[in-house]
């Protein structure tokens, strides 16, 4: 008798709960027989990709029979220039997700500890789980990273700390000074990953100087992405900025062609498109204000957001409410998986999409 497949797999895999992504629009429409639905579920850019990125993609298409530049030379150079660091401080990833996993694989061993917030991006928990590391999940305080408690949770066994700023799914950002003090206080042999997927959405008074820690050689890895404000989620491209020795170490374990040629070309062009970034910021700020005001007018409480989505307490079970909204063609994410049983996470859309969302909420809540 052969052993069950489950027994052949790594024991750490057995406890792994697969990531559940927001449903693709096409699937929802097929299932429910509806059309013209709006997806406000994955924090994507509702304006679409930058026209410059699309043009670069078209130019790059003819060369897809070639392997990509494994070092991502042009994009790394462009990013280095953009952030005023040297290009050996930049690593590209197949989405920043890949870099989270790569860092976990490079640093975490069974018995060592990973510290992160309990209601932060679920991937940190998954990375700790598959590597067999001990998970130290620190509860949020008032929907925000409790940096003091996280600092206190660091032990001699701690190898890796994850901080999402702004956090997903709450949208909250920590005060810049608090994050900087935290980074300064973490022992120098503990790697801190600051996941800044929504960095470009931060209001000016909430932008921390995280690069300073990288420049001074602290064991800090900043993760940023082209999936959110740059509107390239489907291409899978993100990057990390860290001290050169850390980047060299991560590069040793990286797949040689982890980012594809189309993604590299599009991202290089998108980085230059300041106008696209600026208009995205503008419509996001306005949309956030609109959604928050409308929700409050419906008597719902919202968590103040520094990102491109809003966590809303609908005061009744979130999953059933999200299902009801689906029937109105509005796709949002219930957050019960994070322990927010009555909350929905709503991505900011275009003005008409936001209006659709509020109209559907009114209908579903009977208001
Ligand atoms: C969306 C998101 C990412 C980005 O993932 P990609 O792999 O770059 O698409 C990373 N971290 C957080 C917290 C996110 O919400």
Tab-separated table of C-alpha atoms and ligand atoms in Angstrom:
chain	number	residue	atom	x	y	z
A	1	UNK	CA	0.000	0.000	0.000
A	2	UNK	CA	1.468	3.359	-0.968
A	3	UNK	CA	1.424	6.159	1.561
A	4	UNK	CA	-1.186	8.916	1.213
A	5	UNK	CA	0.108	11.883	-0.765
A	6	UNK	CA	-0.386	14.124	2.278
A	7	UNK	CA	2.230	12.068	4.133
A	8	UNK	CA	4.753	12.462	1.342
A	9	UNK	CA	4.536	16.245	1.340
A	10	UNK	CA	6.540	18.417	3.708
A	11	UNK	CA	4.862	18.377	7.129
A	12	UNK	CA	4.753	22.166	7.023
A	13	UNK	CA	2.539	22.019	3.947
A	14	UNK	CA	-0.183	20.202	5.859
A	15	UNK	CA	-1.027	23.255	7.926
A	16	UNK	CA	-1.008	25.586	4.949
A	17	UNK	CA	-4.301	27.211	4.026
A	18	UNK	CA	-4.210	28.252	0.358
A	19	UNK	CA	-4.482	31.957	-0.444
A	20	UNK	CA	-7.954	32.776	-1.710
A	21	UNK	CA	-7.782	35.521	-4.307
A	22	UNK	CA	-10.616	37.816	-5.307
A	23	UNK	CA	-12.685	36.142	-8.014
A	24	UNK	CA	-11.994	37.214	-11.582
A	25	UNK	CA	-14.795	39.307	-13.080
A	26	UNK	CA	-15.423	36.818	-15.877
A	27	UNK	CA	-15.977	33.954	-13.426
A	28	UNK	CA	-18.439	35.913	-11.292
A	29	UNK	CA	-20.402	37.031	-14.347
A	30	UNK	CA	-20.535	33.502	-15.744
A	31	UNK	CA	-21.713	32.034	-12.432
A	32	UNK	CA	-24.412	34.615	-11.800
A	33	UNK	CA	-25.386	35.314	-15.385
A	34	UNK	CA	-24.762	39.041	-14.972
A	35	UNK	CA	-22.831	41.636	-16.969
A	36	UNK	CA	-21.121	44.965	-16.345
A	37	UNK	CA	-20.011	44.081	-12.859
A	38	UNK	CA	-17.360	46.141	-11.115
A	39	UNK	CA	-14.400	44.606	-9.339
A	40	UNK	CA	-13.416	46.418	-6.180
A	41	UNK	CA	-11.779	43.409	-4.599
A	42	UNK	CA	-8.042	43.309	-5.259
A	43	UNK	CA	-6.829	46.903	-4.860
A	44	UNK	CA	-5.943	47.197	-8.525
A	45	UNK	CA	-5.703	50.495	-10.408
A	46	UNK	CA	-9.201	51.276	-11.775
A	47	UNK	CA	-7.693	53.564	-14.445
A	48	UNK	CA	-5.868	50.615	-15.962
A	49	UNK	CA	-2.210	50.516	-16.935
A	50	UNK	CA	-0.204	53.537	-18.050
A	51	UNK	CA	-0.423	54.205	-21.822
A	52	UNK	CA	3.385	54.374	-21.826
A	53	UNK	CA	3.520	50.851	-20.376
A	54	UNK	CA	1.117	49.598	-23.053
A	55	UNK	CA	3.256	51.096	-25.812
A	56	UNK	CA	6.407	49.530	-24.343
A	57	UNK	CA	4.614	46.186	-24.162
A	58	UNK	CA	3.711	46.315	-27.836
A	59	UNK	CA	7.331	47.062	-28.707
A	60	UNK	CA	8.573	44.197	-26.548
A	61	UNK	CA	6.163	41.605	-27.979
A	62	UNK	CA	8.236	40.760	-31.032
A	63	UNK	CA	11.100	39.527	-28.840
A	64	UNK	CA	9.284	37.092	-26.580
A	65	UNK	CA	11.017	34.129	-28.221
A	66	UNK	CA	14.123	35.299	-26.306
A	67	UNK	CA	14.735	34.676	-22.635
A	68	UNK	CA	14.396	37.849	-20.601
A	69	UNK	CA	17.385	39.688	-19.179
A	70	UNK	CA	17.730	37.673	-15.983
A	71	UNK	CA	19.257	40.621	-14.133
A	72	UNK	CA	16.536	43.008	-15.322
A	73	UNK	CA	19.311	45.488	-16.072
A	74	UNK	CA	17.260	48.355	-17.503
A	75	UNK	CA	14.503	48.245	-14.911
A	76	UNK	CA	16.953	47.883	-12.032
A	77	UNK	CA	18.916	50.870	-13.336
A	78	UNK	CA	15.738	52.899	-13.684
A	79	UNK	CA	14.629	51.995	-10.152
A	80	UNK	CA	18.066	52.773	-8.742
A	81	UNK	CA	17.942	56.181	-10.357
A	82	UNK	CA	14.355	56.754	-9.260
A	83	UNK	CA	15.164	56.065	-5.595
A	84	UNK	CA	18.727	57.353	-5.640
A	85	UNK	CA	20.346	54.067	-4.625
A	86	UNK	CA	22.888	51.913	-6.456
A	87	UNK	CA	21.522	49.189	-8.702
A	88	UNK	CA	23.095	46.418	-6.591
A	89	UNK	CA	20.593	47.464	-3.911
A	90	UNK	CA	17.642	46.476	-6.106
A	91	UNK	CA	16.129	43.029	-6.703
A	92	UNK	CA	13.214	42.290	-9.028
A	93	UNK	CA	10.500	39.779	-8.251
A	94	UNK	CA	7.619	38.045	-9.958
A	95	UNK	CA	5.375	40.315	-7.954
A	96	UNK	CA	6.649	41.400	-4.562
A	97	UNK	CA	5.000	38.202	-3.394
A	98	UNK	CA	7.859	36.205	-4.841
A	99	UNK	CA	10.323	38.294	-2.846
A	100	UNK	CA	8.421	37.628	0.380
A	101	UNK	CA	8.781	33.938	-0.294
A	102	UNK	CA	12.388	34.229	-1.394
A	103	UNK	CA	13.310	36.071	1.802
A	104	UNK	CA	11.526	33.430	3.857
A	105	UNK	CA	13.373	30.653	2.060
A	106	UNK	CA	16.714	32.414	2.524
A	107	UNK	CA	16.331	33.215	6.206
A	108	UNK	CA	13.786	31.066	8.009
A	109	UNK	CA	14.505	27.623	9.417
A	110	UNK	CA	12.307	25.362	11.547
A	111	UNK	CA	12.391	26.537	15.148
A	112	UNK	CA	13.235	30.124	14.252
A	113	UNK	CA	10.656	32.836	14.670
A	114	UNK	CA	8.913	35.169	12.277
A	115	UNK	CA	7.120	38.148	13.830
A	116	UNK	CA	4.261	39.910	12.060
A	117	UNK	CA	0.876	41.424	12.797
A	118	UNK	CA	-2.011	39.012	13.228
A	119	UNK	CA	-4.259	40.924	10.838
A	120	UNK	CA	-1.707	41.765	8.172
A	121	UNK	CA	-1.210	40.448	4.642
A	122	UNK	CA	-1.830	36.689	4.911
A	123	UNK	CA	1.246	35.823	2.832
A	124	UNK	CA	3.579	36.484	5.824
A	125	UNK	CA	1.815	33.730	7.717
A	126	UNK	CA	2.059	31.409	4.710
A	127	UNK	CA	5.785	32.070	4.291
A	128	UNK	CA	6.404	31.289	7.960
A	129	UNK	CA	4.244	28.168	7.694
A	130	UNK	CA	5.966	26.581	4.671
A	131	UNK	CA	9.440	27.165	6.055
A	132	UNK	CA	8.510	25.529	9.355
A	133	UNK	CA	9.316	28.682	11.283
A	134	UNK	CA	7.478	29.490	14.485
A	135	UNK	CA	4.760	32.041	13.870
A	136	UNK	CA	4.594	34.959	16.258
A	137	UNK	CA	1.482	36.894	15.268
A	138	UNK	CA	0.951	40.102	17.233
A	139	UNK	CA	-2.620	41.518	17.378
A	140	UNK	CA	-3.272	44.905	15.845
A	141	UNK	CA	-4.120	47.798	18.129
A	142	UNK	CA	-6.968	49.965	16.884
A	143	UNK	CA	-6.624	48.336	13.411
A	144	UNK	CA	-2.967	49.454	13.261
A	145	UNK	CA	0.371	47.657	13.682
A	146	UNK	CA	1.271	47.654	17.366
A	147	UNK	CA	4.972	48.315	16.887
A	148	UNK	CA	5.681	48.362	20.625
A	149	UNK	CA	4.185	44.927	21.089
A	150	UNK	CA	5.985	43.669	17.981
A	151	UNK	CA	9.273	44.980	19.313
A	152	UNK	CA	8.589	43.176	22.598
A	153	UNK	CA	7.792	39.971	20.676
A	154	UNK	CA	11.277	39.832	19.151
A	155	UNK	CA	13.318	37.135	20.888
A	156	UNK	CA	16.811	35.709	20.367
A	157	UNK	CA	15.165	33.187	18.020
A	158	UNK	CA	13.586	35.864	15.805
A	159	UNK	CA	14.998	35.912	12.289
A	160	UNK	CA	12.458	37.880	10.315
A	161	UNK	CA	9.900	40.619	10.989
A	162	UNK	CA	7.222	41.681	8.508
A	163	UNK	CA	5.607	45.123	8.660
A	164	UNK	CA	3.036	46.149	6.061
A	165	UNK	CA	2.785	49.928	5.807
A	166	UNK	CA	0.102	50.826	4.841
A	167	UNK	CA	-1.355	47.568	6.083
A	168	UNK	CA	-3.606	45.317	4.063
A	169	UNK	CA	-6.500	44.667	4.875
A	170	UNK	CA	-6.939	47.629	7.243
A	171	UNK	CA	-5.402	50.418	5.120
A	172	UNK	CA	-3.783	51.943	8.199
A	173	UNK	CA	-0.298	53.443	8.250
A	174	UNK	CA	1.821	53.833	11.364
A	175	UNK	CA	3.182	57.289	12.270
A	176	UNK	CA	6.465	57.683	10.327
A	177	UNK	CA	8.426	58.450	13.470
A	178	UNK	CA	7.122	55.289	15.165
A	179	UNK	CA	8.256	53.125	12.261
A	180	UNK	CA	11.660	54.790	12.134
A	181	UNK	CA	12.125	54.313	15.883
A	182	UNK	CA	11.065	50.693	15.500
A	183	UNK	CA	13.575	50.034	12.716
A	184	UNK	CA	16.314	51.643	14.795
A	185	UNK	CA	15.426	49.512	17.818
A	186	UNK	CA	15.259	46.083	16.142
A	187	UNK	CA	18.441	44.056	16.812
A	188	UNK	CA	20.846	44.431	13.858
A	189	UNK	CA	20.799	40.695	13.038
A	190	UNK	CA	17.031	40.525	12.544
A	191	UNK	CA	15.792	41.135	9.006
A	192	UNK	CA	12.858	43.547	8.821
A	193	UNK	CA	10.781	43.429	5.656
A	194	UNK	CA	8.783	46.611	5.238
A	195	UNK	CA	6.087	45.765	2.724
A	196	UNK	CA	5.321	49.058	1.010
A	197	UNK	CA	2.947	47.813	-1.677
A	198	UNK	CA	0.815	50.957	-1.185
A	199	UNK	CA	3.725	53.328	-0.552
A	200	UNK	CA	2.810	55.629	-3.445
A	201	UNK	CA	-0.640	56.212	-1.950
A	202	UNK	CA	0.625	57.456	1.428
A	203	UNK	CA	-0.404	61.036	2.261
A	204	UNK	CA	2.757	63.220	2.490
A	205	UNK	CA	2.623	63.471	6.293
A	206	UNK	CA	2.644	59.677	6.611
A	207	UNK	CA	5.671	58.890	4.428
A	208	UNK	CA	8.438	57.377	6.566
A	209	UNK	CA	12.104	57.566	5.636
A	210	UNK	CA	12.616	53.821	5.356
A	211	UNK	CA	15.287	54.189	2.665
A	212	UNK	CA	17.598	55.789	5.219
A	213	UNK	CA	17.887	52.444	7.006
A	214	UNK	CA	18.734	50.632	3.789
A	215	UNK	CA	21.346	53.231	2.852
A	216	UNK	CA	23.048	52.906	6.217
A	217	UNK	CA	23.292	49.160	5.717
A	218	UNK	CA	20.687	48.047	8.240
A	219	UNK	CA	19.153	44.618	7.653
A	220	UNK	CA	16.006	46.106	6.116
A	221	UNK	CA	14.300	45.062	2.884
A	222	UNK	CA	11.712	47.411	1.381
A	223	UNK	CA	9.210	45.733	-0.917
A	224	UNK	CA	7.327	47.705	-3.526
A	225	UNK	CA	5.263	46.681	-6.500
A	226	UNK	CA	3.986	47.570	-9.943
A	227	UNK	CA	0.713	45.760	-9.176
A	228	UNK	CA	-1.029	48.584	-7.394
A	229	UNK	CA	-0.613	52.255	-8.365
A	230	UNK	CA	1.234	51.349	-11.594
A	231	UNK	CA	-1.643	49.157	-12.761
A	232	UNK	CA	0.407	46.133	-13.855
A	233	UNK	CA	-0.935	43.429	-11.513
A	234	UNK	CA	-1.458	40.963	-14.358
A	235	UNK	CA	2.185	41.100	-15.414
A	236	UNK	CA	3.562	40.147	-11.988
A	237	UNK	CA	6.403	42.508	-11.256
A	238	UNK	CA	7.623	43.972	-7.974
A	239	UNK	CA	10.948	44.871	-6.430
A	240	UNK	CA	12.942	45.024	-3.260
A	241	UNK	CA	15.447	47.635	-2.081
A	242	UNK	CA	18.001	46.551	0.489
A	243	UNK	CA	21.674	46.807	1.380
A	244	UNK	CA	23.844	45.319	-1.410
A	245	UNK	CA	25.034	42.271	0.606
A	246	UNK	CA	21.429	41.341	1.413
A	247	UNK	CA	20.388	41.718	-2.218
A	248	UNK	CA	23.360	39.566	-3.323
A	249	UNK	CA	22.320	36.866	-0.893
A	250	UNK	CA	18.709	36.865	-2.094
A	251	UNK	CA	19.918	36.785	-5.704
A	252	UNK	CA	21.767	33.509	-5.024
A	253	UNK	CA	18.478	31.719	-4.403
A	254	UNK	CA	16.460	33.576	-7.046
A	255	UNK	CA	15.332	31.758	-10.183
A	256	UNK	CA	17.508	32.978	-13.068
A	257	UNK	CA	14.574	34.272	-15.160
A	258	UNK	CA	12.057	35.103	-12.444
A	259	UNK	CA	10.667	38.235	-14.094
A	260	UNK	CA	9.550	38.159	-17.706
A	261	UNK	CA	10.567	40.468	-20.525
A	262	UNK	CA	7.132	42.035	-21.012
A	263	UNK	CA	6.841	42.894	-17.341
A	264	UNK	CA	10.319	44.422	-17.306
A	265	UNK	CA	9.578	46.582	-20.349
A	266	UNK	CA	6.177	47.724	-19.104
A	267	UNK	CA	7.430	48.494	-15.599
A	268	UNK	CA	10.354	50.550	-16.915
A	269	UNK	CA	7.914	52.659	-18.919
A	270	UNK	CA	5.318	52.889	-16.127
A	271	UNK	CA	7.936	54.204	-13.714
A	272	UNK	CA	8.402	57.215	-16.006
A	273	UNK	CA	4.697	57.954	-16.278
A	274	UNK	CA	4.372	60.467	-13.474
A	275	UNK	CA	1.120	61.746	-14.897
A	276	UNK	CA	-0.536	58.328	-14.636
A	277	UNK	CA	0.629	57.988	-11.042
A	278	UNK	CA	-0.579	61.498	-10.199
A	279	UNK	CA	-4.032	61.011	-11.710
A	280	UNK	CA	-4.366	57.662	-9.959
A	281	UNK	CA	-3.540	59.310	-6.645
A	282	UNK	CA	-6.039	62.062	-7.327
A	283	UNK	CA	-8.987	59.825	-8.164
A	284	UNK	CA	-8.089	57.494	-5.297
A	285	UNK	CA	-8.073	60.298	-2.732
A	286	UNK	CA	-11.392	61.622	-3.994
A	287	UNK	CA	-12.887	58.112	-4.160
A	288	UNK	CA	-11.723	57.293	-0.665
A	289	UNK	CA	-13.305	60.462	0.692
A	290	UNK	CA	-16.545	59.749	-1.184
A	291	UNK	CA	-16.818	56.119	-0.048
A	292	UNK	CA	-15.987	56.965	3.558
A	293	UNK	CA	-18.557	59.790	3.665
A	294	UNK	CA	-21.262	57.672	2.050
A	295	UNK	CA	-20.604	54.742	4.362
A	296	UNK	CA	-20.732	56.978	7.428
A	297	UNK	CA	-23.982	58.466	6.142
A	298	UNK	CA	-25.329	54.904	6.072
A	299	UNK	CA	-24.320	54.562	9.716
A	300	UNK	CA	-21.367	52.285	8.971
A	301	UNK	CA	-18.003	52.774	10.592
A	302	UNK	CA	-14.885	52.829	8.428
A	303	UNK	CA	-11.205	52.496	9.254
A	304	UNK	CA	-9.196	55.579	8.160
A	305	UNK	CA	-7.185	54.464	5.142
A	306	UNK	CA	-3.823	55.580	3.756
A	307	UNK	CA	-4.098	53.192	0.818
A	308	UNK	CA	-6.441	52.597	-2.142
A	309	UNK	CA	-9.063	50.607	-0.283
A	310	UNK	CA	-11.382	51.016	2.663
A	311	UNK	CA	-12.251	48.605	5.476
A	312	UNK	CA	-15.934	49.033	6.284
A	313	UNK	CA	-17.893	47.515	9.162
A	314	UNK	CA	-21.293	46.604	7.716
A	315	UNK	CA	-22.609	45.473	11.099
A	316	UNK	CA	-23.724	42.067	9.819
A	317	UNK	CA	-21.900	38.989	8.531
A	318	UNK	CA	-19.375	40.127	5.929
A	319	UNK	CA	-19.341	37.018	3.694
A	320	UNK	CA	-23.146	37.001	3.235
A	321	UNK	CA	-23.115	40.746	2.572
A	322	UNK	CA	-20.357	40.345	-0.026
A	323	UNK	CA	-22.436	37.588	-1.694
A	324	UNK	CA	-25.476	39.855	-1.783
A	325	UNK	CA	-23.381	42.646	-3.320
A	326	UNK	CA	-22.155	40.195	-5.959
A	327	UNK	CA	-25.732	39.784	-7.117
A	328	UNK	CA	-25.757	43.522	-7.720
A	329	UNK	CA	-22.605	43.144	-9.774
A	330	UNK	CA	-20.261	44.590	-7.156
A	331	UNK	CA	-17.286	42.461	-6.173
A	332	UNK	CA	-15.723	43.287	-2.785
A	333	UNK	CA	-13.818	41.177	-0.260
A	334	UNK	CA	-15.211	39.869	3.014
A	335	UNK	CA	-12.535	39.850	5.703
A	336	UNK	CA	-13.741	37.076	7.996
A	337	UNK	CA	-10.524	35.183	7.262
A	338	UNK	CA	-8.696	37.925	9.146
A	339	UNK	CA	-11.152	37.782	12.037
A	340	UNK	CA	-13.053	40.857	10.857
A	341	UNK	CA	-16.379	39.052	10.788
A	342	UNK	CA	-18.556	42.019	9.842
A	343	UNK	CA	-16.101	43.937	7.663
A	344	UNK	CA	-15.723	44.310	3.923
A	345	UNK	CA	-12.624	45.567	2.162
A	346	UNK	CA	-13.625	47.799	-0.735
A	347	UNK	CA	-11.047	48.882	-3.291
A	348	UNK	CA	-11.410	52.431	-4.587
A	349	UNK	CA	-12.724	52.447	-8.147
A	350	UNK	CA	-13.551	55.122	-10.684
A	351	UNK	CA	-16.290	57.575	-9.608
A	352	UNK	CA	-19.053	55.611	-11.415
A	353	UNK	CA	-17.787	52.362	-9.886
A	354	UNK	CA	-17.798	53.873	-6.403
A	355	UNK	CA	-21.351	55.116	-6.971
A	356	UNK	CA	-22.426	51.630	-8.105
A	357	UNK	CA	-20.904	50.232	-4.951
A	358	UNK	CA	-22.762	52.652	-2.665
A	359	UNK	CA	-26.057	52.079	-4.500
A	360	UNK	CA	-25.623	48.314	-4.117
A	361	UNK	CA	-24.728	48.687	-0.435
A	362	UNK	CA	-27.877	50.740	0.135
A	363	UNK	CA	-29.982	48.110	-1.615
A	364	UNK	CA	-28.396	45.206	0.255
A	365	UNK	CA	-28.589	46.898	3.671
A	366	UNK	CA	-32.166	48.022	2.972
A	367	UNK	CA	-31.359	51.707	3.472
B	1	LIG	C1	-1.015	43.646	-3.161
B	1	LIG	C2	0.001	43.463	-2.109
B	1	LIG	C3	1.283	43.045	-2.437
B	1	LIG	C4	1.695	42.977	-3.871
B	1	LIG	O1	1.767	41.760	-4.379
B	1	LIG	P1	2.395	41.586	-5.834
B	1	LIG	O2	2.933	40.214	-5.714
B	1	LIG	O3	3.480	42.601	-6.003
B	1	LIG	O4	1.291	41.723	-6.798
B	1	LIG	C5	2.216	42.897	-1.439
B	1	LIG	N1	1.900	43.175	-0.172
B	1	LIG	C6	0.693	43.612	0.189
B	1	LIG	C7	0.419	43.971	1.592
B	1	LIG	C8	-0.296	43.749	-0.778
B	1	LIG	O5	-1.520	44.150	-0.430
